[in-house]
Each structure stands twice: as structure tokens, then as C-alpha cells.
Tab-separated table of C-alpha atoms in Angstrom:
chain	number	residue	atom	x	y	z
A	1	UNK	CA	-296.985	85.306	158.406
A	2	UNK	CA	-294.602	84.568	155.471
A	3	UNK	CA	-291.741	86.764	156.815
A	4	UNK	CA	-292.065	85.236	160.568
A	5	UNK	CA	-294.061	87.948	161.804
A	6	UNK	CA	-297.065	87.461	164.515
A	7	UNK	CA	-298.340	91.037	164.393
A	8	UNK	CA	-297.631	94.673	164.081
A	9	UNK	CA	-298.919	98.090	164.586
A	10	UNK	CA	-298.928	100.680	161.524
A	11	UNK	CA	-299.614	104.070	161.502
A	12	UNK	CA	-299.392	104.196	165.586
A	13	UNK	CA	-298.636	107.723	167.386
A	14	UNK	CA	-296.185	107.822	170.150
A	15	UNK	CA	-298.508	107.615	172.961
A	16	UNK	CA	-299.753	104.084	171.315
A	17	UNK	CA	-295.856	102.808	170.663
A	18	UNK	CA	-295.316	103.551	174.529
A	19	UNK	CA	-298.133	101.684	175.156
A	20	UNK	CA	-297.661	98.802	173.308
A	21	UNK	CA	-293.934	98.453	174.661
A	22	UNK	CA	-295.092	98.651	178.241
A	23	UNK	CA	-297.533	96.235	177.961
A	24	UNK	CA	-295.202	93.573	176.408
A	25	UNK	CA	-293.178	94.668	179.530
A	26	UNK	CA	-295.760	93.919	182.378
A	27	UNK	CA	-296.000	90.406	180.398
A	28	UNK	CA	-292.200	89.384	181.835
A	29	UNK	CA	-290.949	90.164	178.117
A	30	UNK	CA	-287.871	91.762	177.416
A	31	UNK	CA	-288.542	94.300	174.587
A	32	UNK	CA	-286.246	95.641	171.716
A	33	UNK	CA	-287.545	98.770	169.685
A	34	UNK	CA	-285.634	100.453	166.709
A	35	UNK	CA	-286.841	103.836	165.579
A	36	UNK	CA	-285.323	106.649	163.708
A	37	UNK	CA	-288.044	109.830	164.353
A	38	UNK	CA	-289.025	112.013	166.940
A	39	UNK	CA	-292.402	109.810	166.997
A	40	UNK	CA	-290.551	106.910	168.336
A	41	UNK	CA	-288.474	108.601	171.219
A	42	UNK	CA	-290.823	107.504	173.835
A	43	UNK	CA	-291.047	104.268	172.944
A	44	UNK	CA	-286.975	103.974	172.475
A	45	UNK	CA	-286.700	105.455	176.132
A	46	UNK	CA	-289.406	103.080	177.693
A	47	UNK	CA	-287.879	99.835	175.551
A	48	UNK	CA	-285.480	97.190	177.325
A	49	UNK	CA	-282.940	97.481	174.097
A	50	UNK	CA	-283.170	100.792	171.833
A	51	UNK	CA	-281.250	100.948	168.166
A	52	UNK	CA	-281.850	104.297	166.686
A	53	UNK	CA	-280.839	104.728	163.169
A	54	UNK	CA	-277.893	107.357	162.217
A	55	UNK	CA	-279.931	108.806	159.587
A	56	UNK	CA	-282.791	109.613	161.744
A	57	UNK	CA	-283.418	112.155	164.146
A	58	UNK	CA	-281.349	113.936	166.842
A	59	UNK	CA	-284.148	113.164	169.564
A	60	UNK	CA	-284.402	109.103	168.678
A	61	UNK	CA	-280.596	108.762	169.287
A	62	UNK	CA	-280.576	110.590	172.673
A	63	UNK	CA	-284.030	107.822	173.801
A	64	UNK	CA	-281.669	105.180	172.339
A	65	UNK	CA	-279.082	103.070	174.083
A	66	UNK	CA	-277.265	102.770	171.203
A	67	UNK	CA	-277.191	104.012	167.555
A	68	UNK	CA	-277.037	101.780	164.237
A	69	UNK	CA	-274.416	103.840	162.126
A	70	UNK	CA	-275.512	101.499	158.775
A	71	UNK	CA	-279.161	102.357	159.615
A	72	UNK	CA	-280.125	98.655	158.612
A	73	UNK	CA	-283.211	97.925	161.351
A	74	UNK	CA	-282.831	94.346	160.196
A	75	UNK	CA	-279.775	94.087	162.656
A	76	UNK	CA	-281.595	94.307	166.078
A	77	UNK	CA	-281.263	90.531	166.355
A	78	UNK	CA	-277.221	90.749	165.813
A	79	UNK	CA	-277.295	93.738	168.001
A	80	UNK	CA	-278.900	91.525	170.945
A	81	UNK	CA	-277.435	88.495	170.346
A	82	UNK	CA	-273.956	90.000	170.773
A	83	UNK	CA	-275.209	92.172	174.006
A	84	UNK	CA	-275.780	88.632	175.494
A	85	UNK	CA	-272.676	87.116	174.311
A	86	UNK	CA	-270.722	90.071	175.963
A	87	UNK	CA	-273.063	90.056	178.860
A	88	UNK	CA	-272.060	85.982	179.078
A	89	UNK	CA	-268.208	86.619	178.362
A	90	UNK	CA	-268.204	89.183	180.893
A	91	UNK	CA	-270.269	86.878	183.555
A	92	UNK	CA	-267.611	84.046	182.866
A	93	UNK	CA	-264.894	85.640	183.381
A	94	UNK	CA	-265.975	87.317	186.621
A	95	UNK	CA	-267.173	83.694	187.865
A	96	UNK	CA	-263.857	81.942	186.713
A	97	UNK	CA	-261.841	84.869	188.158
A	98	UNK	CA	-263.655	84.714	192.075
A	99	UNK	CA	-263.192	80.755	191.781
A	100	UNK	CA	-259.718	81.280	190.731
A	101	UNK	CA	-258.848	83.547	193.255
A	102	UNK	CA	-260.392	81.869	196.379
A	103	UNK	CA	-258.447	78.470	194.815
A	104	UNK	CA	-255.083	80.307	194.847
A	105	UNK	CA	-256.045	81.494	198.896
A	106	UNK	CA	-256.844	78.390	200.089
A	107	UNK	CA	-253.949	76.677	198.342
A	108	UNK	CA	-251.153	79.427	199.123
A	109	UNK	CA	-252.213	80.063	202.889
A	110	UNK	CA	-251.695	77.140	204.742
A	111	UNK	CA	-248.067	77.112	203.161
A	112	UNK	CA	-247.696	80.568	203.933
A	113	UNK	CA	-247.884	79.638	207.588
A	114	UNK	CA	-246.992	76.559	207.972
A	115	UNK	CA	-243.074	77.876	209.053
A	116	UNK	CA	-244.639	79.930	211.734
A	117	UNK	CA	-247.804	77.904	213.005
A	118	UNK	CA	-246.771	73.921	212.590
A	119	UNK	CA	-249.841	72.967	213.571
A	120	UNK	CA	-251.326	73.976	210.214
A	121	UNK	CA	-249.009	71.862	208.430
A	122	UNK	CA	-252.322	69.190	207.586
A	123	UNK	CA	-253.899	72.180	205.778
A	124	UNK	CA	-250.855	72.102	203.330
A	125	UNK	CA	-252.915	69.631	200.971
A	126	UNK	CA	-250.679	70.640	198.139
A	127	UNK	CA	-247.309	69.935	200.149
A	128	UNK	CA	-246.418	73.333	198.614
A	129	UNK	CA	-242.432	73.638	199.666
A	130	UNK	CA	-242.132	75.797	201.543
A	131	UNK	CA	-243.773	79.704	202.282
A	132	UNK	CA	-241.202	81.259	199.288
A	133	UNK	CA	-242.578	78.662	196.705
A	134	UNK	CA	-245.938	79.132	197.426
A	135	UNK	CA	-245.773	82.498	197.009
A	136	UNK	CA	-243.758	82.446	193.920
A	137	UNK	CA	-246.129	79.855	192.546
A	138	UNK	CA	-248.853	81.596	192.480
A	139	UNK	CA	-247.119	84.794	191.460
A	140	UNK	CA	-246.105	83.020	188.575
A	141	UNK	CA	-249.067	81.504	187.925
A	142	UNK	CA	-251.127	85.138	188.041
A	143	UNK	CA	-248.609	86.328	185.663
A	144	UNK	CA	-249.119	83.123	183.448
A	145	UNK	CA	-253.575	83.076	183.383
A	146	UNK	CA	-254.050	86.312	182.453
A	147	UNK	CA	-252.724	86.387	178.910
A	148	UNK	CA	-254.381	83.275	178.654
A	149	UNK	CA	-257.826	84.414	179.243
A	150	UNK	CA	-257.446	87.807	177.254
A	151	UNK	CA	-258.621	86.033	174.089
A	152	UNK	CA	-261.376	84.559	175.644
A	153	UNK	CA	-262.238	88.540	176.650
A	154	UNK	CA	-261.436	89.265	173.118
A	155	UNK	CA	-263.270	86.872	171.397
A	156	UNK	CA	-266.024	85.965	173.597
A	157	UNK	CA	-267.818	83.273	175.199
A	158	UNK	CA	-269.865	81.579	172.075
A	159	UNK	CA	-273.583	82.286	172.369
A	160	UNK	CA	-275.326	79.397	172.497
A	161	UNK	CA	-279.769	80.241	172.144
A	162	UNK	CA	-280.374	77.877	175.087
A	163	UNK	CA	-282.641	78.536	178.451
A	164	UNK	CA	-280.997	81.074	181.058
A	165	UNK	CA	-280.600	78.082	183.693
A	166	UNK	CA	-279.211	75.747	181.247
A	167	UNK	CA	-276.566	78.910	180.437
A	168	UNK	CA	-276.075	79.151	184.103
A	169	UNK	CA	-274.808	75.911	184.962
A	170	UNK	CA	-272.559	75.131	181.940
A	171	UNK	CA	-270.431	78.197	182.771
A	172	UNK	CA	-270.606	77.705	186.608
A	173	UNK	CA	-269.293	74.162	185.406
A	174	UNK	CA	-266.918	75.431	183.017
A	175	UNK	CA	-265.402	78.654	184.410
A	176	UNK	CA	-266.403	78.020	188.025
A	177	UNK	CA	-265.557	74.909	188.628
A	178	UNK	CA	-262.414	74.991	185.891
A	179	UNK	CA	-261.595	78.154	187.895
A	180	UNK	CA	-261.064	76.309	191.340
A	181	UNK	CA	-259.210	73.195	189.511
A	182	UNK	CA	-256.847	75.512	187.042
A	183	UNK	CA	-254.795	77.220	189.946
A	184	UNK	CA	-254.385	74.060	191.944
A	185	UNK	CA	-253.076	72.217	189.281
A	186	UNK	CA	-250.928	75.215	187.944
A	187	UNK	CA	-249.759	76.377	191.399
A	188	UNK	CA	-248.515	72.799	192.221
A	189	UNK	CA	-246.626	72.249	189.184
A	190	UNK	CA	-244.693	75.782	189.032
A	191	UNK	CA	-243.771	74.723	192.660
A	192	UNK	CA	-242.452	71.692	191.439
A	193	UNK	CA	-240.270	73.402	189.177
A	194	UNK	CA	-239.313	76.354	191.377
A	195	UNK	CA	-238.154	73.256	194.282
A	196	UNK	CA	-237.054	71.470	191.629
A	197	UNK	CA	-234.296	73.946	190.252
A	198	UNK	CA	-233.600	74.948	194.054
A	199	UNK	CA	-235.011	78.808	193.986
A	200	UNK	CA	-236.460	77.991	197.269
């Protein structure tokens, strides 16, 4: 109880590991098992998150999804954390990249055709100049967000130990909605600038 632990098994055979793991499984829980012999290969293939050690054996690294090179067991809480945090950065990105590219559609079309159909001139909410600037705009602005968002790729989206739906909304607020807002604002001012110095 001291060192935060509700229970363990000692002394188990495989068959009992396995069992253990998928019961904790059938529960709804998401289980993480590190293991370094050919005892605990079973359980490492049936876990939701397997750490083998490097210094163990050949048959516990192939049942694992990954191998700890320090073999330090302590680290299967760093380990998961950072699978989430990747597993967030990566859902961010993908959410602010859908919003951003359905923004930069409905923003660049109605100026793409407004020369050719007039009467979709209202649809021009951005009173984008003309089909050339629209077109450059959001070239420009493609060329422009991407280096901006590679650190965020780099570095991550922080992890933050909250409740999934609580996780869910922030970044739908952050990166979706920021990813609908960011090209209309952007678009519309490198249009401004491209009309402004006369390019088209």
C-alpha cells in the first residue's frame, strides 16, 4: 500500500498472467504489461500496451509492441503517457488540418467562379478580388501554415490527465474550430496584400 500499489500476483505461470490480463480487459480497462521472459510472452501478446525489456528474452520482445532499451520497468507510465500525447498531437493535427482545408474551399470557391457564374457573386463573403487572388491567397497561405504547425508535430500537443470527452472538446475547440477561423483570416489578408501591390 505504501508504494501505491492495490494488488499483485507473484510467482504466477503464464497461463495465470494471460488470465489475469484478460480479465482486467472484459472489465473496459485498458491494460499495460512489461515482461522480460519467455513466461510473460502470452501475457505481452494479449496486453493493450507491451514494454519488453532489452535484456530479456528473444520471445518477450517479438509479444511486445515495443522494447525498453534501458530495461527500467518503472517507465511504463512515461511510455503511455507519451503514446497518448502522440496519439493527441496526431488527432489535432488531423482535426485542424480537415477544418482548415474545408475553410480554404468554401472561402476560395465562390471567388473562383464568381467571373464565370455572376450569380454566385453573394457567396463571395470574403470579397476575395478577384479568381487570381483567391487562388494565390490560399496558395500562399498553404505554403505559409505548414512550417507553422511542424513544431507543434515536433513537439507535441501537451498531455493534459483529464477525461477523454473533456480532451475531445478542447481540441475540437482549439484545432477545429481555430482551423476554420485561421485560413479565413489568413486568406483575406494575403489577398489584401496581393490587390494591394496590384499582382492581380
Amino acid at each position: 500500500a505504501e508504494a501505491g500499489v492495490d494488488d499483485f500476483l507473484a510467482e504466477a505461470t503464464p497461463e495465470t498472467k494471460l488470465e489475469l490480463i484478460r480479465e482486467y480487459q472484459a472489465k473496459g480497462h485498458l491494460v499495460a504489461m512489461t515482461g522480460d521472459g519467455t513466461n510473460d510472452a502470452p501475457a505481452l501478446a494479449q496486453a493493450d500496451v507491451a514494454v519488453a525489456m532489452n535484456a530479456g528474452t528473444q520471445v518477450a520482445k517479438e509479444a511486445s509492441n515495443m522494447v525498453d532499451l534501458d530495461s527500467n520497468p518503472t517507465k511504463l507510465i512515461s511510455v503511455v503517457e507519451v503514446g497518448k500525447q502522440m496519439l493527441m498531437t496526431r488527432g489535432s493535427l488531423t482535426t485542424f488540418s480537415i477544418a482548415n482545408d474545408v475553410a480554404k474551399y468554401f472561402a476560395i470557391i465562390p471567388a473562383i467562379f464568381m467571373a464565370a457564374l455572376p450569380h454566385l457573386e453573394p457567396l463571395n463573403v470574403m470579397g476575395l478580388a478577384s479568381p487570381k487572388s483567391a487562388i494565390l491567397s490560399a496558395v500562399i497561405f498553404n505554403a505559409m501554415v505548414i512550417p507553422c504547425l511542424i513544431p507543434i508535430a515536433l513537439k507535441g500537443v501537451k498531455y493534459r490527465a483529464v477525461g477523454a470527452n473533456e480532451l475531445l472538446q478542447r481540441n475540437l475547440l482549439v484545432y477545429g474550430l481555430g482551423g476554420v477561423i485561421v485560413p479565413f483570416v489568413g486568406i483575406k489578408l494575403i489577398d489584401l496584400v496581393i490587390a494591394g501591390i496590384g499582382l492581380a
